[in-house]
mmCIF file of C-alpha atoms in Angstrom:
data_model
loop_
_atom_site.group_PDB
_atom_site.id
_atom_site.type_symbol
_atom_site.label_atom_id
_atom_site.label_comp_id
_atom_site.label_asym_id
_atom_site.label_seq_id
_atom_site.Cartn_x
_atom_site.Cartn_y
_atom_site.Cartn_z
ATOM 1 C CA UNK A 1 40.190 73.148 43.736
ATOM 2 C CA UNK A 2 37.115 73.302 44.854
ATOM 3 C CA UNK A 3 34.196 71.077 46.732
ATOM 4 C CA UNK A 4 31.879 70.966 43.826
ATOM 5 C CA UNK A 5 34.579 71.052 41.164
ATOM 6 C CA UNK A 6 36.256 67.990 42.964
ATOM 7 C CA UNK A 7 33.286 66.264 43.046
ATOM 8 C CA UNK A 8 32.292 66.945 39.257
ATOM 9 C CA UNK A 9 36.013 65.744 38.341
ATOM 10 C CA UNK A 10 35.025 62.567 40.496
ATOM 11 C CA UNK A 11 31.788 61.987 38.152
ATOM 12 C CA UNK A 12 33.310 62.319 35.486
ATOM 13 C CA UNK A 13 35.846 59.883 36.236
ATOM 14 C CA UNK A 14 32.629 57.765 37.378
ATOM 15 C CA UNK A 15 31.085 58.048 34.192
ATOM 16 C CA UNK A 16 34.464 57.217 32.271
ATOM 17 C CA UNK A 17 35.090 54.029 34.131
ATOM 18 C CA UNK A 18 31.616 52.835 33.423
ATOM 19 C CA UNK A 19 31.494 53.342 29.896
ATOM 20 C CA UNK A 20 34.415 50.916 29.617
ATOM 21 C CA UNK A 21 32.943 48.537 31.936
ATOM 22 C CA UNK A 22 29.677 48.502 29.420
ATOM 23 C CA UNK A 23 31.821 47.984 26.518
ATOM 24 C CA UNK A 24 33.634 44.917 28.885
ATOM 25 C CA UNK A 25 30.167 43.381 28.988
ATOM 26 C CA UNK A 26 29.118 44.149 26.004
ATOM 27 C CA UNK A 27 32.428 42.345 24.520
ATOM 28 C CA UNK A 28 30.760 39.166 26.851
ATOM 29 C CA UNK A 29 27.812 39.537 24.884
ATOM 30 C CA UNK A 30 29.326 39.466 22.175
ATOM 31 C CA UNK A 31 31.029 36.478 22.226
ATOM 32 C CA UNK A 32 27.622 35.152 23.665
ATOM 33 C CA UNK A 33 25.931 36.073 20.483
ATOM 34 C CA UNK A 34 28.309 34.231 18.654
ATOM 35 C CA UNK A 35 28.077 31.049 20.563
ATOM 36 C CA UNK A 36 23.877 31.314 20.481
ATOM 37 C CA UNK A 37 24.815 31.433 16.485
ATOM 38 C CA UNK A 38 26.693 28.700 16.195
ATOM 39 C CA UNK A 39 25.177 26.255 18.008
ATOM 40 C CA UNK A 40 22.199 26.756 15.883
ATOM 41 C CA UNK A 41 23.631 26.166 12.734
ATOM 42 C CA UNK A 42 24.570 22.634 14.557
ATOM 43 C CA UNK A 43 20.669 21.706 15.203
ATOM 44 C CA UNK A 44 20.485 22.256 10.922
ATOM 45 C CA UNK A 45 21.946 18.279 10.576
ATOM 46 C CA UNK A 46 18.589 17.331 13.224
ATOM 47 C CA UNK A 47 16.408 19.360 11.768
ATOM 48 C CA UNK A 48 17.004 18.059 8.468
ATOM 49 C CA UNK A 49 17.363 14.146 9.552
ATOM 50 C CA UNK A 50 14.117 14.843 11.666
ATOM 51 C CA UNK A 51 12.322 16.161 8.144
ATOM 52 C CA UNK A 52 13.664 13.185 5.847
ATOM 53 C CA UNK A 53 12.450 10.668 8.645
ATOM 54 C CA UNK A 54 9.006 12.333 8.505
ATOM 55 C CA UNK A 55 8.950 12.048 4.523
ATOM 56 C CA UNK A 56 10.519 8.694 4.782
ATOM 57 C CA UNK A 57 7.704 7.612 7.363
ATOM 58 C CA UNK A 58 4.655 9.195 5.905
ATOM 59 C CA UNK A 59 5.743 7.379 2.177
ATOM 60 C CA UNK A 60 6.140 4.188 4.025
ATOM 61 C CA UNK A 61 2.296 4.883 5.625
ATOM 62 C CA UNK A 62 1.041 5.833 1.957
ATOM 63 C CA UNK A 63 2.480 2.356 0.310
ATOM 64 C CA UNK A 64 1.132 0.170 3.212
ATOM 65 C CA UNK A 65 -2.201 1.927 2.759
ATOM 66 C CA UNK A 66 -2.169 1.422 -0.693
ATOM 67 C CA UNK A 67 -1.229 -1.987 -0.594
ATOM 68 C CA UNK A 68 -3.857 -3.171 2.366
ATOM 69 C CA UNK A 69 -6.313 -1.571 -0.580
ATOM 70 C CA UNK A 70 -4.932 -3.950 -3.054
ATOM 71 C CA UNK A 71 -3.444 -0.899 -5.240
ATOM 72 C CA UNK A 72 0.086 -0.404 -6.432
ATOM 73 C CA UNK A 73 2.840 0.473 -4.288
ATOM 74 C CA UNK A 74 4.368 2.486 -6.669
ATOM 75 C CA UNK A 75 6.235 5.902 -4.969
ATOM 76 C CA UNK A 76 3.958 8.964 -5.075
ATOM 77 C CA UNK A 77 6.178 11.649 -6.580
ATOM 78 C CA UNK A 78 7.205 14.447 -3.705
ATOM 79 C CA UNK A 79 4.568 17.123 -3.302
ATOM 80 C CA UNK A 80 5.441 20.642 -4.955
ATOM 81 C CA UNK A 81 6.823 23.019 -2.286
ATOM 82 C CA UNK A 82 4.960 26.405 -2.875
ATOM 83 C CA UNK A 83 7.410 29.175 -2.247
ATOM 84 C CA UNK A 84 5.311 32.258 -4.248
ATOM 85 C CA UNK A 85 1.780 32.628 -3.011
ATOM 86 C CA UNK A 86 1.349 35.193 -5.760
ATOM 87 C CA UNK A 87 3.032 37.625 -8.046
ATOM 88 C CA UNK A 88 6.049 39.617 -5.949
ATOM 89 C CA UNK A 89 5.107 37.212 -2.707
ATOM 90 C CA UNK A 90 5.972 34.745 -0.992
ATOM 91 C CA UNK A 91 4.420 32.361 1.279
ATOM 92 C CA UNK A 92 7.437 31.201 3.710
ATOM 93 C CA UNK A 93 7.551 30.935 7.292
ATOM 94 C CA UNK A 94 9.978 32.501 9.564
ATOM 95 C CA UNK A 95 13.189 30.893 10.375
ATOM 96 C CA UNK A 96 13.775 29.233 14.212
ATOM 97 C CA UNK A 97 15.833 32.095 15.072
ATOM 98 C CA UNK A 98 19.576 32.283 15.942
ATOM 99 C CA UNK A 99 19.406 29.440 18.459
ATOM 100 C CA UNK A 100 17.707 27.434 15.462
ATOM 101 C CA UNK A 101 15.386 25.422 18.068
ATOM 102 C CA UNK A 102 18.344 24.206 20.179
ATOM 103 C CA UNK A 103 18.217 24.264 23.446
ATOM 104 C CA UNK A 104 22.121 25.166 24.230
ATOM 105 C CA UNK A 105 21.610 27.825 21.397
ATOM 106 C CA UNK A 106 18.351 29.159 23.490
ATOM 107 C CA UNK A 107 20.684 29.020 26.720
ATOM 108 C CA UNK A 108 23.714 30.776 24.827
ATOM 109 C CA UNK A 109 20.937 33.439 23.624
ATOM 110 C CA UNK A 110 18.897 33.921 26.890
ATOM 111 C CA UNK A 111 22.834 34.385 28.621
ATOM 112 C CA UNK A 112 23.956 37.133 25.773
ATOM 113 C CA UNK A 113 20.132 39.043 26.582
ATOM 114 C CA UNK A 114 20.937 39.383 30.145
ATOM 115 C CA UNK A 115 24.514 40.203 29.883
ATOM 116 C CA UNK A 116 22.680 43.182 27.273
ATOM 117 C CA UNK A 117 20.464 43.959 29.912
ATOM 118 C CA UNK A 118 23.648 44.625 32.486
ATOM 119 C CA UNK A 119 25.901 46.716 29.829
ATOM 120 C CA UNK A 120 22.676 48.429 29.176
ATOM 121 C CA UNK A 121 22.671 49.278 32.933
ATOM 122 C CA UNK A 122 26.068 50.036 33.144
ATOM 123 C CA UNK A 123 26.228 52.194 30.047
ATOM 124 C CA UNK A 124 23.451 54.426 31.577
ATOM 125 C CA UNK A 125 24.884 54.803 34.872
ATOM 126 C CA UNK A 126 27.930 56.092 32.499
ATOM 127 C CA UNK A 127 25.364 58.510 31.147
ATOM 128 C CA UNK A 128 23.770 59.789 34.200
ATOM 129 C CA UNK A 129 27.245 60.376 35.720
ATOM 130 C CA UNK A 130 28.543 62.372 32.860
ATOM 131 C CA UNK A 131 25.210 64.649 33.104
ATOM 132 C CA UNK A 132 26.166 65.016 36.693
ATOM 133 C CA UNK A 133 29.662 65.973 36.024
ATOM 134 C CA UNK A 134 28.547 68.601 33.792
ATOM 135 C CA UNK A 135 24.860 69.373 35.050
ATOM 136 C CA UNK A 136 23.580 69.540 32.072
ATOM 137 C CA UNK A 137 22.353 67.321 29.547
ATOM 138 C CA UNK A 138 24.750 65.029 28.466
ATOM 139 C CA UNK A 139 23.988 65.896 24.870
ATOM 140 C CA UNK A 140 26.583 69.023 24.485
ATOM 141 C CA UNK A 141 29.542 67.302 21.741
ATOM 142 C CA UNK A 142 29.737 64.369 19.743
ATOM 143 C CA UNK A 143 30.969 62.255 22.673
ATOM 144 C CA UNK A 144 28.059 62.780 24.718
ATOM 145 C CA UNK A 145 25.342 62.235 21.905
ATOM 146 C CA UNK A 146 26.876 58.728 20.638
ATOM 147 C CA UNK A 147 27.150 57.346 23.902
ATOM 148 C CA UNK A 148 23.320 58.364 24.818
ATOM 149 C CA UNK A 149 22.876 57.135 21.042
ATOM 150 C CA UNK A 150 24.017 53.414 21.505
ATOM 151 C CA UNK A 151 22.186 53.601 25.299
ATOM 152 C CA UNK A 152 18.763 54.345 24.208
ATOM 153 C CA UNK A 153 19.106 52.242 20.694
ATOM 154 C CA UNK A 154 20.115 49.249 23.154
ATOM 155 C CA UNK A 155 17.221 50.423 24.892
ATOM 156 C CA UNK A 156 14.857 50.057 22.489
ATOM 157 C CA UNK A 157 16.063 46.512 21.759
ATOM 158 C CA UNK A 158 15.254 45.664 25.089
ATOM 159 C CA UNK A 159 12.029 46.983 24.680
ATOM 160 C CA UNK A 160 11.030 45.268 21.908
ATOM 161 C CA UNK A 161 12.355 41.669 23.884
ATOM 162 C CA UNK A 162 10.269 42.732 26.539
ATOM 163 C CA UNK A 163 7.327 43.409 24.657
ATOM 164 C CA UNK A 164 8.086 40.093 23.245
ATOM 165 C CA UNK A 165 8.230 40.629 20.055
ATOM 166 C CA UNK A 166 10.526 38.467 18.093
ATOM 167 C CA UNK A 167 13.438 40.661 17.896
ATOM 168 C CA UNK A 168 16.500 38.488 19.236
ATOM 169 C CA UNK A 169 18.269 37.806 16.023
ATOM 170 C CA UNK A 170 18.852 42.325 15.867
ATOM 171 C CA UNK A 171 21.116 41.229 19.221
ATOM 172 C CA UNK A 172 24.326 40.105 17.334
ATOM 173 C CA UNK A 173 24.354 43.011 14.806
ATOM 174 C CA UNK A 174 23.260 45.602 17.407
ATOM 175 C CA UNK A 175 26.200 44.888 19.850
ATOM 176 C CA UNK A 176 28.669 44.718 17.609
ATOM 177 C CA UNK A 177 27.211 48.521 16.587
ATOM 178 C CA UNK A 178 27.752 49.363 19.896
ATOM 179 C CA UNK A 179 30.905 48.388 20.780
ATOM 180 C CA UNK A 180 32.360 50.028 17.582
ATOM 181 C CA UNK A 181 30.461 53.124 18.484
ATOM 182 C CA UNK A 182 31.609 53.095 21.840
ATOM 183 C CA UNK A 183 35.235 52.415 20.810
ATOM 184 C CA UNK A 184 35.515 55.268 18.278
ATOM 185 C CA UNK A 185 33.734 57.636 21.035
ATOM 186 C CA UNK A 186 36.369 57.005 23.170
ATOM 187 C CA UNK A 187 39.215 57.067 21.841
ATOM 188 C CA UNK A 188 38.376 59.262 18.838
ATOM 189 C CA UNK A 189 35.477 61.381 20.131
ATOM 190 C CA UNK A 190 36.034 62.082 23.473
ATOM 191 C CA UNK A 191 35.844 65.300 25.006
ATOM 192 C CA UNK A 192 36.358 66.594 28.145
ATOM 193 C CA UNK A 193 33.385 67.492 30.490
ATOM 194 C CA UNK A 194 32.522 71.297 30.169
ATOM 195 C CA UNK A 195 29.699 73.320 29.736
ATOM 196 C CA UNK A 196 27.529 74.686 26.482
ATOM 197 C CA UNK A 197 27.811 78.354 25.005
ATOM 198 C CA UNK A 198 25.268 80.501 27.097
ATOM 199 C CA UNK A 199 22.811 80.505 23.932
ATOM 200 C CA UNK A 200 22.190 76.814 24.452
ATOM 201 C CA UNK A 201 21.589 76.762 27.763
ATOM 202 C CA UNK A 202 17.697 76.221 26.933
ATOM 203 C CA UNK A 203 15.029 73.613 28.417
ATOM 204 C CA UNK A 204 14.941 72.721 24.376
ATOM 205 C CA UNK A 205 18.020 70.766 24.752
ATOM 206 C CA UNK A 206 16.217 68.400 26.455
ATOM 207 C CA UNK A 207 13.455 68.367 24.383
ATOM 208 C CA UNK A 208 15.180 68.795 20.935
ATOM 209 C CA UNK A 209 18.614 66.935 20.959
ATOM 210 C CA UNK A 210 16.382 63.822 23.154
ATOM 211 C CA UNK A 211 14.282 63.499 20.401
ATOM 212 C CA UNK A 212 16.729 63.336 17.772
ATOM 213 C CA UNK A 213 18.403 60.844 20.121
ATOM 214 C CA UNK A 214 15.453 58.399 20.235
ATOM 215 C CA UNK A 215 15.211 58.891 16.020
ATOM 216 C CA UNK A 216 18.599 57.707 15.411
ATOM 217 C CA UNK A 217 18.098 54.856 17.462
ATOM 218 C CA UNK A 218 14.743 53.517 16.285
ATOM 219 C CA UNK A 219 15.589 54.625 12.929
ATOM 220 C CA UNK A 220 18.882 52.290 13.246
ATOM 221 C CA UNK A 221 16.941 49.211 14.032
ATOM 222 C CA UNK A 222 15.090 49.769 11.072
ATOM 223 C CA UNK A 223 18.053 50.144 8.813
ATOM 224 C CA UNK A 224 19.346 47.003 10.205
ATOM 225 C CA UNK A 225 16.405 45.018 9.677
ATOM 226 C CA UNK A 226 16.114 46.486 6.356
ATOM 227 C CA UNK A 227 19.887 44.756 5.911
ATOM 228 C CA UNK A 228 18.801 41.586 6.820
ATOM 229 C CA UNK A 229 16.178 41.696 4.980
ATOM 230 C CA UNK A 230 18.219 42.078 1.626
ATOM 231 C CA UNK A 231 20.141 39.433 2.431
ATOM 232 C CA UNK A 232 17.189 37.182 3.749
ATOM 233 C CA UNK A 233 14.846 38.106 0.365
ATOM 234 C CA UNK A 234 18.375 37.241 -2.076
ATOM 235 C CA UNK A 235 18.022 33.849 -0.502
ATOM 236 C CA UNK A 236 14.344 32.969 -0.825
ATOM 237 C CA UNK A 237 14.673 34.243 -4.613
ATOM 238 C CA UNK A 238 17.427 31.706 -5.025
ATOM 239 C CA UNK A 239 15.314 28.909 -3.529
ATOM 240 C CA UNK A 240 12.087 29.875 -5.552
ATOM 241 C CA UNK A 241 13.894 30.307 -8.829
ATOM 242 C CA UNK A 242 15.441 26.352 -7.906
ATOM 243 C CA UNK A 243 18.980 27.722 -7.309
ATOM 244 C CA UNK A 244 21.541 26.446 -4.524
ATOM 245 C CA UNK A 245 21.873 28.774 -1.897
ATOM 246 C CA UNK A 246 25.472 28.936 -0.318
ATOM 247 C CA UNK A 247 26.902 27.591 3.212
ATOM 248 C CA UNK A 248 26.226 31.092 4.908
ATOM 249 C CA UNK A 249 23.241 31.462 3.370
ATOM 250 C CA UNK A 250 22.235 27.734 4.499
ATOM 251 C CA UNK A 251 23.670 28.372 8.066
ATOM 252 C CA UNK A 252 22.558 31.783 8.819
ATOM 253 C CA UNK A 253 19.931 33.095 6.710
ATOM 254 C CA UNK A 254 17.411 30.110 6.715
ATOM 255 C CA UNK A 255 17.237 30.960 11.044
ATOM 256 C CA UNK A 256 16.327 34.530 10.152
ATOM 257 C CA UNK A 257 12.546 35.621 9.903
ATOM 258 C CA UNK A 258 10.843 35.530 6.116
ATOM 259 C CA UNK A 259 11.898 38.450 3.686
ATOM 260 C CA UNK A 260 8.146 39.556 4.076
ATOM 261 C CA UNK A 261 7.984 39.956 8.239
ATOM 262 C CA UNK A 262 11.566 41.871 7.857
ATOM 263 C CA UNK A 263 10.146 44.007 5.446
ATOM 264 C CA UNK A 264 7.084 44.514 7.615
ATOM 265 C CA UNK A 265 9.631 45.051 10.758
ATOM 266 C CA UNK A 266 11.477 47.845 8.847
ATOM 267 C CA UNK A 267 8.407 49.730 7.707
ATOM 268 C CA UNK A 268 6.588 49.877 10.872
ATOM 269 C CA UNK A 269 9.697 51.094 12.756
ATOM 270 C CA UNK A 270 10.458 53.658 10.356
ATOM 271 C CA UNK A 271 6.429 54.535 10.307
ATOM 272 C CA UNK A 272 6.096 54.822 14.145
ATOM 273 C CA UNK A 273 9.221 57.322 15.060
ATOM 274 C CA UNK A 274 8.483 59.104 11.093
ATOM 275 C CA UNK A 275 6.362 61.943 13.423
ATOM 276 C CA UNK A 276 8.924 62.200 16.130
ATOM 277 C CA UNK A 277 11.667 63.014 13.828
ATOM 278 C CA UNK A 278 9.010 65.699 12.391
ATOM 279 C CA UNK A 279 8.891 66.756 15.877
ATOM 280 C CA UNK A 280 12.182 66.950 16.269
ATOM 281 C CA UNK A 281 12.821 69.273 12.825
ATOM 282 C CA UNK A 282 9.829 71.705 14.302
ATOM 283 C CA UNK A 283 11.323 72.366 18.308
ATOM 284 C CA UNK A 284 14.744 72.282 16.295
ATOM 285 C CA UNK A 285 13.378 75.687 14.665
ATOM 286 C CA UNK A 286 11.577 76.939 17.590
ATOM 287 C CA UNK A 287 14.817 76.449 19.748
ATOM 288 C CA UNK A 288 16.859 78.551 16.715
ATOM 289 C CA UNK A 289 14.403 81.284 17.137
ATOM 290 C CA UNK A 290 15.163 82.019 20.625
ATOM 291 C CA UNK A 291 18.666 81.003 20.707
ATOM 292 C CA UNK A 292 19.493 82.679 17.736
ATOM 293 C CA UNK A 293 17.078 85.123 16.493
ATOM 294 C CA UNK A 294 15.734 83.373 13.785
ATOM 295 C CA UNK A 295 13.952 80.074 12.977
ATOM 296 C CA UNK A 296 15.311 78.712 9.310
ATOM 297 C CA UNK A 297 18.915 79.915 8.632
ATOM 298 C CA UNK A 298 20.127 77.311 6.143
ATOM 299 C CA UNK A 299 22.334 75.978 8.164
ATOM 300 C CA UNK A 300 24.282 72.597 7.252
ATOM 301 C CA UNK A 301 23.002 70.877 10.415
ATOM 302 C CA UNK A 302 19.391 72.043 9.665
ATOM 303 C CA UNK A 303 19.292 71.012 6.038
ATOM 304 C CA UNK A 304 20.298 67.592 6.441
ATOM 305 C CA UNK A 305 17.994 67.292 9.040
ATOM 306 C CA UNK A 306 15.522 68.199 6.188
ATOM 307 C CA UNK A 307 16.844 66.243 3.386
ATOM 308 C CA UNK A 308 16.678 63.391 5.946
ATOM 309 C CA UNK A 309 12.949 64.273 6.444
ATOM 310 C CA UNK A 310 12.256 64.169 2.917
ATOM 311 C CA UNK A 311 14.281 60.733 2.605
ATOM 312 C CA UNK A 312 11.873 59.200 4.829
ATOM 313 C CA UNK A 313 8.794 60.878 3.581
ATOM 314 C CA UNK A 314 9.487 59.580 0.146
ATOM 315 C CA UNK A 315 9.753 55.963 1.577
ATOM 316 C CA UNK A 316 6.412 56.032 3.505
ATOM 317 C CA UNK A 317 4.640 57.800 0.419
ATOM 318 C CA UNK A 318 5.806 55.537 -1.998
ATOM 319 C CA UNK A 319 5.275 52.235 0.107
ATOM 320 C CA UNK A 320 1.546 53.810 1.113
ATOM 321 C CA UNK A 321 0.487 55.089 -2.382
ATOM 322 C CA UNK A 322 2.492 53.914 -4.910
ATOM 323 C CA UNK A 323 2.760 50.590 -3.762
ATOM 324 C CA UNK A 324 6.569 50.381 -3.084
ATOM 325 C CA UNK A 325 7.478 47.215 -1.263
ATOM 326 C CA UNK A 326 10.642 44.929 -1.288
ATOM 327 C CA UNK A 327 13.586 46.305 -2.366
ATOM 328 C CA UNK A 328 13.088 49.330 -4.004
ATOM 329 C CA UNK A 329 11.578 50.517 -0.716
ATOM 330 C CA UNK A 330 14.479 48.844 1.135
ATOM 331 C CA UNK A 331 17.355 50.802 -0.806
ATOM 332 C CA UNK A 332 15.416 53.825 -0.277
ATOM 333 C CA UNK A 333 15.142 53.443 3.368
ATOM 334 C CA UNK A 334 18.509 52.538 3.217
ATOM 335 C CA UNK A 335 19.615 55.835 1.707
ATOM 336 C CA UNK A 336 17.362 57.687 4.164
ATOM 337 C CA UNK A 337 19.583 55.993 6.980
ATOM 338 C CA UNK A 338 22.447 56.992 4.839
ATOM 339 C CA UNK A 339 21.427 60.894 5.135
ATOM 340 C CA UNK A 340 20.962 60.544 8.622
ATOM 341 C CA UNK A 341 24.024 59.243 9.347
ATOM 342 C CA UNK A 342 25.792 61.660 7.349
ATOM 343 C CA UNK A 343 23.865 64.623 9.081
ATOM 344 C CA UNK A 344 25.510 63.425 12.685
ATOM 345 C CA UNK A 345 29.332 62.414 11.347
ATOM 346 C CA UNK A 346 29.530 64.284 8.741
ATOM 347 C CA UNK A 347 28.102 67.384 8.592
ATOM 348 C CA UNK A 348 29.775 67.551 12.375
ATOM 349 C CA UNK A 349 32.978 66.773 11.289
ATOM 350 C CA UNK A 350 33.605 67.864 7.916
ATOM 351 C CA UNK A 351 31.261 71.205 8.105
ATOM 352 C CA UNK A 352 31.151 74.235 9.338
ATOM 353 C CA UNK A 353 27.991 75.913 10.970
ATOM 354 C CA UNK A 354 26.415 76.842 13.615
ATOM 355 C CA UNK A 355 25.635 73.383 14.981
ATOM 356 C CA UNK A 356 29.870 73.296 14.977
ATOM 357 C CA UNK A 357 30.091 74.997 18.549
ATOM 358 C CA UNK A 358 30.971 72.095 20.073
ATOM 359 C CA UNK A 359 33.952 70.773 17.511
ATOM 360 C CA UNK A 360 33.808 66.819 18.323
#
């Protein structure tokens, strides 16, 4: 063996070890997540004794008032809580988050971040060392792509935190994602390093498969907020329609943001990367021409990428024109999701093509 093959072996193994590392911190995180969760759902018992003393307080101010006037001190009946600021809306703040305005749940969230942050780290050195092993992108078989997949939608997350927007609640949902992503790359997925067919040895690998890369991802957070969202817009119907929500829904959903800023969330994610994944379809084609001659071949890979398209462009039409909102535009979203999903698993697994080169 060889210098440079030794040393490729030796990244390889690099990249290997580091991947489960991530997932070993990401597991952390995990459990970190969990713990920011729970101890939230504790501060519900103060938050609730803190409101009652409030009510109690301000009806006690009201009846000494009224009395000092030489009025009754009969109880004022409880002000109407106004859940529905018009027809299909809803006028309800966002919940405290997952820490629910505690400060070990803050402590237990801030600690699950930062251990993010260092699987994040971790999980790209894995990356890099894999492209090194192989020089190449490390975007040639399923193995490579869902690794880079779960990297850059962690990415993203991190992003978002450091933008600060108020994105902390995704963190639970988003590495559990990973680690089963992670765990059914390697054991399921993995392939050994080795390089492309000479037809795909293009500089539109980079450009083509890194942009379908950053899609998924974005285009995951959205589905996921989209989920919550559901869940979160189920719960406020309950409460307007002067139903009884349930102990998860009490402990869990009430500490997510309002049905209306998830909605909002999903839309403008799937809005903002909408032109990439256009993008993507176009040097897709362009990258087909030279590789193989021709730039629209009907290929499986290629018409789910298109079906996908459409799914989205339905979505954004019919929330912009036809006034789609809630969750007719969330299940279509959601099925959008759905076709891009099955374009990367299943058209990879179960069909045959020209995108099959690489097997998994």
């Amino acid at each position: 063996m060889n210098l440079a093959a030794a040393t490729n072996e030796n990244l390889a193994h690099t990249s290997n070890v580091l991947i489960y590392s991530s997932m070993a911190v990401y597991t952390l995180a995990f459990f970190a997540h969990i713990a920011e969760w729970v101890f939230g759902s504790r501060s519900k018992v103060g938050r609730t004794a803190a409101a009652l003393t409030g009510q109690a307080s301000a009806g006690a101010a009201v009846k000494v008032q009224v009395a000092q006037k030489g009025g009754s001190t009969a109880v004022l009946e409880r002000p109407t809580i106004v859940t529905r600021s018009a027809a299909g809306t809803r006028d309800v703040p966002d919940g405290p988050g997952a820490a629910g305005g505690t400060f070990k749940g803050d402590l237990w969230g801030r600690i699950a971040v930062a251990l993010t942050v260092v699987s994040f780290a971790v999980q790209a050195g894995g990356v890099v060392a894999r492209a090194l092993s192989v020089q190449r992108a490390p975007w040639g078989n399923m193995y490579e792509f869902s690794i880079t997949f779960s990297t850059v939608a962690v990415g993203a997350y991190l992003v978002l935190l450091a933008l600060r927007k108020n994105v902390r609640w995704i963190g639970l949902l988003l590495v559990t994602t990973v680690l089963l992503d992670l765990g059914i790359a390697t054991t399921t997925l993995y392939t050994d390093s080795d390089q492309l067919v000479p037809a795909l040895h293009s500089y539109w690998l980079w450009i083509h498969v890194s942009t379908a890369i950053i899609c998924g991802a974005v285009f995951y957070l959205g589905a996921v907020g989209t989920v919550l969202y559901l869940f979160r817009d189920g719960y406020e119907s309950r409460l307007a329609d002067g139903g009884t929500p349930g102990r998860f829904a009490t402990s869990v959903l009430e500490r997510l943001p309002s049905a209306k800023t998830l909605d909002t969330f999903s839309y403008r994610i799937n809005a903002a990367v909408f032109p990439l994944w256009t993008f993507t379809i176009i040097a897709g084609a362009i990258w087909a021409g030279d590789a193989w001659g021709r730039y629209w071949g009907w290929d499986p890979k290629e018409v789910w990428s298109f079906i996908t398209w459409v799914a989205y462009a339905c979505y954004l039409h019919a929330r912009a024109t036809a006034g789609w909102k809630g969750r007719k535009a969330a299940y279509l979203a959601l099925i959008a999701f759905g076709c891009w999903l099955f374009n990367y698993y299943g058209v990879n697994i179960f069909v045959t093509g020209k995108h099959s080169y690489a097997g998994v």
